PDB file of C-alpha atoms in Angstrom:
ATOM      1  CA  MET G 164     -25.789 -18.054  -8.950  1.00  0.00           C
ATOM      2  CA  GLN G 165     -25.562 -17.405  -5.217  1.00  0.00           C
ATOM      3  CA  GLU G 166     -24.970 -13.877  -3.972  1.00  0.00           C
ATOM      4  CA  PRO G 167     -21.834 -13.435  -1.889  1.00  0.00           C
ATOM      5  CA  GLN G 168     -22.636 -13.328   1.801  1.00  0.00           C
ATOM      6  CA  MET G 169     -21.934 -10.046   3.529  1.00  0.00           C
ATOM      7  CA  ASN G 170     -20.408 -10.268   6.983  1.00  0.00           C
ATOM      8  CA  PRO G 171     -19.929  -7.359   9.327  1.00  0.00           C
ATOM      9  CA  ALA G 172     -16.370  -6.103   9.373  1.00  0.00           C
ATOM     10  CA  PRO G 173     -14.611  -5.673  12.706  1.00  0.00           C
ATOM     11  CA  LYS G 174     -14.152  -2.175  14.073  1.00  0.00           C
ATOM     12  CA  TRP G 175     -10.400  -2.277  13.488  1.00  0.00           C
ATOM     13  CA  PHE G 176     -11.088  -2.640   9.739  1.00  0.00           C
ATOM     14  CA  TRP G 177     -13.012   0.627   9.597  1.00  0.00           C
ATOM     15  CA  ILE G 178     -10.378   2.422  11.707  1.00  0.00           C
ATOM     16  CA  VAL G 179      -7.506   1.159   9.566  1.00  0.00           C
ATOM     17  CA  ALA G 180      -9.329   1.955   6.287  1.00  0.00           C
ATOM     18  CA  SER G 181     -10.114   5.455   7.544  1.00  0.00           C
ATOM     19  CA  ILE G 182      -6.512   6.101   8.616  1.00  0.00           C
ATOM     20  CA  LEU G 183      -5.220   4.858   5.295  1.00  0.00           C
ATOM     21  CA  LEU G 184      -7.684   7.091   3.476  1.00  0.00           C
ATOM     22  CA  LEU G 185      -6.124  10.040   5.339  1.00  0.00           C
ATOM     23  CA  TRP G 186      -2.649   8.713   4.463  1.00  0.00           C
ATOM     24  CA  ASN G 187      -3.581   8.648   0.764  1.00  0.00           C
ATOM     25  CA  LEU G 188      -5.165  12.098   0.929  1.00  0.00           C
ATOM     26  CA  LEU G 189      -1.764  13.362   2.183  1.00  0.00           C
ATOM     27  CA  GLY G 190      -0.361  11.771  -0.957  1.00  0.00           C
ATOM     28  CA  VAL G 191      -2.908  13.640  -3.087  1.00  0.00           C
ATOM     29  CA  MET G 192      -1.837  16.884  -1.352  1.00  0.00           C
ATOM     30  CA  ALA G 193       1.810  16.098  -2.136  1.00  0.00           C
ATOM     31  CA  PHE G 194       0.888  15.473  -5.803  1.00  0.00           C
ATOM     32  CA  ILE G 195      -1.051  18.754  -6.074  1.00  0.00           C
ATOM     33  CA  GLN G 196       1.866  20.571  -4.419  1.00  0.00           C
ATOM     34  CA  GLN G 197       4.287  19.098  -6.908  1.00  0.00           C
ATOM     35  CA  VAL G 198       2.264  19.903 -10.034  1.00  0.00           C
ATOM     36  CA  THR G 199       1.452  23.430  -8.905  1.00  0.00           C
ATOM     37  CA  MET G 200       4.971  24.381  -7.854  1.00  0.00           C
ATOM     38  CA  SER G 201       5.781  27.855  -9.068  1.00  0.00           C
ATOM     39  CA  PRO G 202       8.995  28.704 -10.944  1.00  0.00           C
ATOM     40  CA  GLU G 203       9.964  30.909  -7.994  1.00  0.00           C
ATOM     41  CA  HIS G 204       9.742  27.967  -5.616  1.00  0.00           C
ATOM     42  CA  ILE G 205      11.680  25.744  -7.997  1.00  0.00           C
ATOM     43  CA  ASN G 206      14.461  28.387  -8.106  1.00  0.00           C
ATOM     44  CA  LEU G 207      14.749  28.185  -4.324  1.00  0.00           C
ATOM     45  CA  MET G 208      15.744  24.487  -4.543  1.00  0.00           C
ATOM     46  CA  PRO G 209      19.382  23.431  -4.659  1.00  0.00           C
ATOM     47  CA  PRO G 210      20.556  22.911  -8.246  1.00  0.00           C
ATOM     48  CA  GLU G 211      20.527  19.082  -7.956  1.00  0.00           C
ATOM     49  CA  GLU G 212      16.902  19.081  -6.764  1.00  0.00           C
ATOM     50  CA  GLN G 213      15.936  21.511  -9.541  1.00  0.00           C
ATOM     51  CA  ARG G 214      17.445  19.078 -12.055  1.00  0.00           C
ATOM     52  CA  LEU G 215      15.470  16.150 -10.619  1.00  0.00           C
ATOM     53  CA  TYR G 216      12.231  18.179 -10.698  1.00  0.00           C
ATOM     54  CA  LEU G 217      12.685  19.671 -14.136  1.00  0.00           C
ATOM     55  CA  GLU G 218      13.924  16.497 -15.808  1.00  0.00           C
ATOM     56  CA  GLN G 219      11.189  14.224 -14.448  1.00  0.00           C
ATOM     57  CA  PRO G 220       9.347  12.586 -17.380  1.00  0.00           C
ATOM     58  CA  PHE G 221       5.569  12.931 -17.668  1.00  0.00           C
ATOM     59  CA  TRP G 222       5.127   9.171 -17.238  1.00  0.00           C
ATOM     60  CA  VAL G 223       6.554   9.436 -13.735  1.00  0.00           C
ATOM     61  CA  LEU G 224       4.036  12.146 -12.856  1.00  0.00           C
ATOM     62  CA  LEU G 225       1.334   9.904 -14.285  1.00  0.00           C
ATOM     63  CA  ALA G 226       2.547   7.009 -12.135  1.00  0.00           C
ATOM     64  CA  PHE G 227       2.455   9.319  -9.103  1.00  0.00           C
ATOM     65  CA  ALA G 228      -1.131  10.237  -9.947  1.00  0.00           C
ATOM     66  CA  PHE G 229      -2.123   6.564 -10.283  1.00  0.00           C
ATOM     67  CA  ALA G 230      -0.430   5.822  -6.969  1.00  0.00           C
ATOM     68  CA  VAL G 231      -2.086   8.522  -4.851  1.00  0.00           C
ATOM     69  CA  PHE G 232      -5.492   8.827  -6.544  1.00  0.00           C
ATOM     70  CA  GLY G 233      -5.731   5.021  -6.828  1.00  0.00           C
ATOM     71  CA  GLY G 234      -4.921   4.613  -3.112  1.00  0.00           C
ATOM     72  CA  THR G 235      -7.505   7.242  -2.227  1.00  0.00           C
ATOM     73  CA  LEU G 236     -10.249   5.776  -4.437  1.00  0.00           C
ATOM     74  CA  GLY G 237      -9.405   2.276  -3.213  1.00  0.00           C
ATOM     75  CA  CYS G 238      -9.802   3.374   0.413  1.00  0.00           C
ATOM     76  CA  LEU G 239     -13.145   5.007  -0.442  1.00  0.00           C
ATOM     77  CA  ALA G 240     -14.227   1.778  -2.110  1.00  0.00           C
ATOM     78  CA  LEU G 241     -13.251  -0.157   1.030  1.00  0.00           C
ATOM     79  CA  LEU G 242     -15.280   2.191   3.182  1.00  0.00           C
ATOM     80  CA  VAL G 243     -18.369   1.702   0.994  1.00  0.00           C
ATOM     81  CA  LYS G 244     -17.775  -2.096   0.948  1.00  0.00           C
ATOM     82  CA  LYS G 245     -16.885  -2.561  -2.730  1.00  0.00           C
ATOM     83  CA  SER G 246     -14.572  -5.402  -3.678  1.00  0.00           C
ATOM     84  CA  PHE G 247     -13.219  -3.557  -6.770  1.00  0.00           C
ATOM     85  CA  ALA G 248     -11.029  -1.787  -4.209  1.00  0.00           C
ATOM     86  CA  ARG G 249      -8.504  -4.559  -4.691  1.00  0.00           C
ATOM     87  CA  ILE G 250      -8.196  -3.824  -8.433  1.00  0.00           C
ATOM     88  CA  ILE G 251      -7.728  -0.143  -7.722  1.00  0.00           C
ATOM     89  CA  PHE G 252      -5.084  -0.939  -5.090  1.00  0.00           C
ATOM     90  CA  TRP G 253      -3.190  -3.062  -7.638  1.00  0.00           C
ATOM     91  CA  LEU G 254      -3.182  -0.134 -10.077  1.00  0.00           C
ATOM     92  CA  SER G 255      -2.011   2.141  -7.286  1.00  0.00           C
ATOM     93  CA  PHE G 256       0.764  -0.363  -6.388  1.00  0.00           C
ATOM     94  CA  ILE G 257       1.953  -0.453  -9.996  1.00  0.00           C
ATOM     95  CA  GLY G 258       2.057   3.363  -9.944  1.00  0.00           C
ATOM     96  CA  VAL G 259       4.145   3.238  -6.782  1.00  0.00           C
ATOM     97  CA  LEU G 260       6.548   0.708  -8.277  1.00  0.00           C
ATOM     98  CA  VAL G 261       7.009   2.758 -11.478  1.00  0.00           C
ATOM     99  CA  GLN G 262       7.566   5.953  -9.542  1.00  0.00           C
ATOM    100  CA  MET G 263      10.049   4.346  -7.139  1.00  0.00           C
ATOM    101  CA  ALA G 264      11.911   2.573  -9.948  1.00  0.00           C
ATOM    102  CA  HIS G 265      12.430   5.936 -11.639  1.00  0.00           C
ATOM    103  CA  SER G 266      13.515   7.605  -8.383  1.00  0.00           C
ATOM    104  CA  PHE G 267      15.990   4.902  -7.335  1.00  0.00           C
ATOM    105  CA  PHE G 268      17.308   3.454 -10.598  1.00  0.00           C
ATOM    106  CA  ILE G 269      16.889   6.063 -13.330  1.00  0.00           C
ATOM    107  CA  SER G 270      17.138   9.532 -11.738  1.00  0.00           C
ATOM    108  CA  ASN G 271      19.438   8.502  -8.871  1.00  0.00           C
ATOM    109  CA  ALA G 272      17.458  10.567  -6.379  1.00  0.00           C
ATOM    110  CA  LEU G 273      19.349   8.877  -3.509  1.00  0.00           C
ATOM    111  CA  ASP G 274      22.529  10.564  -4.741  1.00  0.00           C
ATOM    112  CA  VAL G 275      20.821  13.923  -4.322  1.00  0.00           C
ATOM    113  CA  TYR G 276      18.851  13.333  -1.110  1.00  0.00           C
ATOM    114  CA  GLY G 277      21.022  10.729   0.572  1.00  0.00           C
ATOM    115  CA  PRO G 278      20.193   7.231   1.840  1.00  0.00           C
ATOM    116  CA  GLY G 279      17.762   8.585   4.474  1.00  0.00           C
ATOM    117  CA  ALA G 280      15.462   9.548   1.615  1.00  0.00           C
ATOM    118  CA  ALA G 281      14.650   5.846   1.052  1.00  0.00           C
ATOM    119  CA  VAL G 282      12.616   5.617   4.297  1.00  0.00           C
ATOM    120  CA  MET G 283       9.425   7.272   3.064  1.00  0.00           C
ATOM    121  CA  PRO G 284       9.308   5.469  -0.300  1.00  0.00           C
ATOM    122  CA  ILE G 285       9.784   2.146   1.479  1.00  0.00           C
ATOM    123  CA  MET G 286       6.884   3.038   3.804  1.00  0.00           C
ATOM    124  CA  ILE G 287       4.747   3.999   0.815  1.00  0.00           C
ATOM    125  CA  LEU G 288       5.532   0.675  -0.875  1.00  0.00           C
ATOM    126  CA  LEU G 289       4.695  -1.285   2.300  1.00  0.00           C
ATOM    127  CA  VAL G 290       1.433   0.579   2.847  1.00  0.00           C
ATOM    128  CA  SER G 291       0.461   0.043  -0.797  1.00  0.00           C
ATOM    129  CA  ALA G 292       1.121  -3.683  -0.482  1.00  0.00           C
ATOM    130  CA  PHE G 293      -0.784  -3.783   2.828  1.00  0.00           C
ATOM    131  CA  LEU G 294      -3.840  -2.245   1.130  1.00  0.00           C
ATOM    132  CA  ILE G 295      -3.866  -5.047  -1.440  1.00  0.00           C
ATOM    133  CA  TRP G 296      -3.641  -7.607   1.388  1.00  0.00           C
ATOM    134  CA  LEU G 297      -6.344  -5.841   3.408  1.00  0.00           C
ATOM    135  CA  SER G 298      -8.756  -5.682   0.495  1.00  0.00           C
ATOM    136  CA  SER G 299      -8.119  -9.343  -0.321  1.00  0.00           C
ATOM    137  CA  LYS G 300      -8.772 -10.355   3.287  1.00  0.00           C
ATOM    138  CA  ALA G 301     -11.948  -8.234   3.323  1.00  0.00           C
ATOM    139  CA  ILE G 302     -13.227 -10.021   0.221  1.00  0.00           C
ATOM    140  CA  VAL G 303     -12.449 -13.482   1.624  1.00  0.00           C
ATOM    141  CA  LYS G 304     -14.111 -12.645   4.953  1.00  0.00           C
ATOM    142  CA  GLY G 305     -17.168 -11.164   3.193  1.00  0.00           C
ATOM    143  CA  TRP G 306     -16.681  -7.710   4.679  1.00  0.00           C
ATOM    144  CA  ILE G 307     -16.858  -6.195   1.201  1.00  0.00           C
ATOM    145  CA  VAL G 308     -18.583  -7.480  -1.951  1.00  0.00           C
TER     146      VAL G 308
END
């Protein structure tokens, strides 16, 4: 069986992968902030936000973890030229979808935060889909194996 041929990736690929690693690290920070929130800080929230936070099921938190840690690990895999990044990005994307489905269709977070609150989740969804596309392109072009 023939080994896949490795081709040098263009500079923009490394720049984009590095920027998206930082983007996902911000997501990891948001996750850590959410899971370590003190009762005092929760009490400072408006009652509707407290309800959203306190009634969030564990599976949503798990989906959040898959989304941000998957995105981060996938970006690291891209940077070390590993094609399994695409699988990790798919897992991350599923985590994003589950988390967003809960926010928009089950908990009705838009009722609490307003329609402007949809902007960031849409960006997250687009970036997550872009990472799947980027890793697929990198595999086809032989930038990662």
